[in-house]
Amino acid sequence: MAQVFKRYHNTVARATIGGGLLALIALILGGSSITRSPWWTRAGEPPDQPVPFSHKHHYEELGIDCRYCHWSVTKSAQAGIPPAEVCMTCHSQIWTNSPLLQPIRDSYQKDQPLVWNKVNDLPEFVYFDHSIHVNKGIGCNECHVGIEKMQLTAKSQPFAMWWCLNCHRNPEKYIRPKGEVFNMYYQVPRTEAEMRALLEKHGIQWEGRLPRNQEELGALLVKQYNIHKEQLSDCSVCHR
Ligand code: HEC
Ligand code: HEC
Ligand code: HEC
Ligand code: HEC
Ligand code: HEC
């Protein structure tokens, strides 16, 4: 057969394939950095709310525990949003004339639930459960980063699949003693004395050498809390 494709054709073909491949790689890399960026996932942008509720004010400055308002978080899939009655335990006494609180007073007096816009929202086909995380030593602020500083509540994590899986594959990197789940200021101990104090405070037993860092503390807790990380990445865990 005659040589239809001359040598230079090959070079051209190779160049275009090479170029096309590069473009594809660039697209994949670029695409994933776009979908992971806060712009795409709308992290950091608080939605409109009927009342400008501040976690910074109520948690950080007044020291109200998360469970005072989100009490179902340890027992059910949902953390829940508190009804106006909860706000009125204080706001029937303080700031009773604040115009900002009018919707709360209306909701309470007319017995009509206040409608808050969702900040975090997973797609329908993803199964999530708060209680299982909270009861196994995953702190609120692993997933709601910086909530204690928020004047208005915004999403701080994309909640993309790779992000959930990142922890499901390596829970020892993030897990903390259960008693620290509601503490937004929790820090991994940096010295031997701090580590010992933390374990003793929560009655956590260890064998042999004291853990030295998060990896070692995490490995100890994963074992003690009976976490089976081999199965945690199965599709059926989150897609049932
Ligand atoms: C005094 C009551 C109160 C306390 C205490 C409180 N919250 Fe909230 N929280 C609310 C209200 C009301 C909303 C709904 C309005 C909003 O999104 O700001 C909310 C919303 C949220 C949301 C977003 C909900 C969504 O739509 O996705 C998260 C996450 C959250 N709270 C976490 C926490 C954590 C973590 C703590 C403890 C550090 C805490 N809250 C303490 C009242 C409270
Ligand atoms: C444990 C008491 C307590 C509870 C419960 C509470 N608050 Fe407050 N709230 C306060 C105090 C104290 C202040 C403000 C004092 C200050 O500014 O120094 C305040 C201030 C506010 C303000 C600002 C008012 C203004 O005019 O600046 C808003 C809005 C507010 N709270 C909303 C809520 C909502 C919504 C809830 C229920 C989800 C709630 N609070 C529950 C104690 C409480
Ligand atoms: C492992 C990650 C993770 C942890 C830990 C976590 N949350 Fe959430 N939270 C989420 C996700 C994901 C959503 C959105 C759920 C949805 O759309 O179904 C959410 C939603 C919420 C909401 C909105 C209402 C609801 O029930 O969906 C509140 C309030 C909330 N979280 C509070 C908390 C508090 C308080 C803690 C700690 C006690 C906490 N969360 C711990 C991931 C987490
Ligand atoms: C920071 C760590 C962490 C993150 C982030 C996280 N998880 Fe988990 N998840 C865990 C741990 C730990 C368990 C408990 C495993 C056990 O009990 O063996 C768990 C358990 C679960 C379970 C229950 C599994 C069962 O056996 O019933 C579901 C469902 C789940 N996670 C969904 C999610 C989804 C969806 C996301 C992302 C939106 C997410 N998780 C993010 C750590 C995490
Ligand atoms: C730890 C929880 C978790 C596990 C395990 C998990 N997924 Fe997901 N998956 C998610 C979340 C969260 C989303 C939603 C992501 C979003 O909205 O960006 C998702 C989205 C998807 C989507 C839709 C993709 C899209 O872009 O809309 C597909 C398809 C999917 N998952 C398949 C799988 C398969 C196949 C497996 C098993 C290999 C798996 N998932 C395991 C949490 C999980």
Short mmCIF file of C-alpha atoms in Angstrom, two decimals, residues 73-227:
data_model
loop_
_atom_site.label_atom_id
_atom_site.label_comp_id
_atom_site.label_asym_id
_atom_site.label_seq_id
_atom_site.Cartn_x
_atom_site.Cartn_y
_atom_site.Cartn_z
CA VAL A 73 -27.80 16.72 67.24
CA THR A 74 -26.69 13.88 69.54
CA LYS A 75 -29.79 11.76 68.97
CA SER A 76 -30.88 12.12 65.38
CA ALA A 77 -29.80 12.70 61.80
CA GLN A 78 -30.84 16.34 62.03
CA ALA A 79 -29.31 18.94 64.29
CA GLY A 80 -32.50 21.03 64.00
CA ILE A 81 -33.11 24.78 64.19
CA PRO A 82 -34.61 26.09 67.45
CA PRO A 83 -38.16 27.49 67.54
CA ALA A 84 -38.84 31.08 68.68
CA GLU A 85 -39.68 29.87 72.20
CA VAL A 86 -35.99 29.09 72.74
CA CYS A 87 -35.02 32.63 71.79
CA MET A 88 -37.79 34.00 73.98
CA THR A 89 -36.32 32.36 77.10
CA CYS A 90 -33.97 35.35 77.00
CA HIS A 91 -35.54 37.79 74.59
CA SER A 92 -38.76 38.12 76.55
CA GLN A 93 -36.50 39.79 79.15
CA ILE A 94 -33.68 41.40 77.19
CA TRP A 95 -33.75 43.46 74.01
CA THR A 96 -37.51 43.19 74.11
CA ASN A 97 -37.90 46.22 71.87
CA SER A 98 -35.27 45.36 69.30
CA PRO A 99 -36.83 45.73 65.85
CA LEU A 100 -34.48 42.97 64.67
CA LEU A 101 -36.31 40.57 66.94
CA GLN A 102 -39.83 41.44 65.74
CA PRO A 103 -40.09 38.27 63.57
CA ILE A 104 -39.22 36.17 66.65
CA ARG A 105 -41.90 37.88 68.76
CA ASP A 106 -44.46 37.46 65.95
CA SER A 107 -43.63 33.81 65.51
CA TYR A 108 -43.94 33.21 69.25
CA GLN A 109 -47.19 35.15 69.72
CA LYS A 110 -48.93 33.81 66.60
CA ASP A 111 -47.51 30.33 67.12
CA GLN A 112 -46.28 30.24 63.53
CA PRO A 113 -42.86 28.74 62.85
CA LEU A 114 -40.21 31.08 61.61
CA VAL A 115 -38.79 30.06 58.25
CA TRP A 116 -34.97 30.12 58.14
CA ASN A 117 -33.14 29.59 54.89
CA LYS A 118 -30.85 26.59 54.78
CA VAL A 119 -27.17 27.33 54.94
CA ASN A 120 -25.90 23.79 54.41
CA ASP A 121 -27.79 21.56 52.02
CA LEU A 122 -26.76 18.16 50.71
CA PRO A 123 -28.39 16.73 47.58
CA GLU A 124 -31.34 14.35 48.23
CA PHE A 125 -29.38 11.28 47.13
CA VAL A 126 -26.81 11.64 49.91
CA TYR A 127 -27.50 10.18 53.33
CA PHE A 128 -26.09 12.02 56.31
CA ASP A 129 -26.54 11.59 60.06
CA HIS A 130 -25.35 14.01 62.73
CA SER A 131 -25.62 11.78 65.77
CA ILE A 132 -23.30 9.10 64.41
CA HIS A 133 -20.52 11.66 63.87
CA VAL A 134 -21.02 13.58 67.08
CA ASN A 135 -21.11 10.39 69.17
CA LYS A 136 -17.87 9.13 67.62
CA GLY A 137 -15.74 12.16 68.40
CA ILE A 138 -16.10 14.33 65.29
CA GLY A 139 -16.32 17.96 66.44
CA CYS A 140 -18.95 20.32 65.00
CA ASN A 141 -16.22 22.56 63.69
CA GLU A 142 -14.54 19.85 61.62
CA CYS A 143 -17.49 20.40 59.31
CA HIS A 144 -18.75 23.86 60.35
CA VAL A 145 -15.35 25.54 60.46
CA GLY A 146 -15.26 28.88 62.23
CA ILE A 147 -18.94 28.86 63.28
CA GLU A 148 -17.98 30.47 66.62
CA LYS A 149 -16.79 33.60 64.78
CA MET A 150 -19.77 34.01 62.45
CA GLN A 151 -21.88 37.17 62.73
CA LEU A 152 -24.11 35.65 60.08
CA THR A 153 -24.11 31.92 59.40
CA ALA A 154 -22.42 30.81 56.20
CA LYS A 155 -21.30 27.49 54.79
CA SER A 156 -17.62 26.86 55.39
CA GLN A 157 -17.15 23.50 53.66
CA PRO A 158 -18.16 22.45 50.14
CA PHE A 159 -19.55 19.07 51.37
CA ALA A 160 -18.32 17.49 48.16
CA MET A 161 -17.89 13.74 47.98
CA TRP A 162 -14.07 13.88 47.99
CA TRP A 163 -14.25 15.93 51.17
CA CYS A 164 -16.45 13.41 53.04
CA LEU A 165 -14.26 10.56 51.78
CA ASN A 166 -11.08 12.28 52.84
CA CYS A 167 -12.13 11.82 56.46
CA HIS A 168 -13.86 8.46 55.99
CA ARG A 169 -10.54 7.06 54.74
CA ASN A 170 -8.49 8.66 57.52
CA PRO A 171 -10.69 9.41 60.53
CA GLU A 172 -7.64 9.28 62.84
CA LYS A 173 -6.53 12.62 61.39
CA TYR A 174 -9.64 14.41 62.67
CA ILE A 175 -11.15 12.51 65.57
CA ARG A 176 -11.03 14.01 69.10
CA PRO A 177 -12.20 12.83 72.53
CA LYS A 178 -16.03 12.77 72.59
CA GLY A 179 -16.07 15.26 75.42
CA GLU A 180 -14.51 17.89 73.11
CA VAL A 181 -17.07 17.71 70.30
CA PHE A 182 -18.90 20.86 71.43
CA ASN A 183 -15.72 22.79 72.16
CA MET A 184 -14.94 25.07 69.21
CA TYR A 185 -11.57 25.97 70.76
CA TYR A 186 -10.30 22.42 71.04
CA GLN A 187 -6.65 22.04 70.08
CA VAL A 188 -4.55 18.95 69.65
CA PRO A 189 -2.20 18.74 72.66
CA ARG A 190 1.31 19.91 71.83
CA THR A 191 3.24 18.66 74.82
CA GLU A 192 3.39 15.42 76.74
CA ALA A 193 1.84 17.12 79.77
CA GLU A 194 -1.07 18.46 77.69
CA MET A 195 -1.66 15.03 76.13
CA ARG A 196 -1.66 13.33 79.51
CA ALA A 197 -4.02 15.93 80.93
CA LEU A 198 -6.44 15.55 78.01
CA LEU A 199 -6.57 11.75 78.26
CA GLU A 200 -7.00 11.83 82.02
CA LYS A 201 -9.71 14.50 81.81
CA HIS A 202 -11.77 12.24 79.54
CA GLY A 203 -10.86 8.97 81.25
CA ILE A 204 -9.20 7.57 78.12
CA GLN A 205 -6.91 4.60 78.80
CA TRP A 206 -3.75 3.96 76.82
CA GLU A 207 -1.26 1.13 76.73
CA GLY A 208 2.50 1.60 76.60
CA ARG A 209 3.79 4.92 75.32
CA LEU A 210 1.66 8.05 75.51
CA PRO A 211 0.41 9.22 72.07
CA ARG A 212 2.64 12.00 70.73
CA ASN A 213 0.53 13.62 68.04
CA GLN A 214 -2.88 13.63 66.31
CA GLU A 215 -2.09 10.52 64.27
CA GLU A 216 -1.31 8.48 67.39
CA LEU A 217 -4.13 9.93 69.47
CA GLY A 218 -6.47 9.42 66.49
CA ALA A 219 -5.42 5.78 66.08
CA LEU A 220 -6.13 5.17 69.77
CA LEU A 221 -9.59 6.79 69.59
CA VAL A 222 -10.55 5.05 66.32
CA LYS A 223 -9.86 1.75 68.10
CA GLN A 224 -11.61 2.68 71.33
CA TYR A 225 -14.68 4.10 69.60
CA ASN A 226 -14.94 1.01 67.45
CA ILE A 227 -14.75 2.75 64.09
#
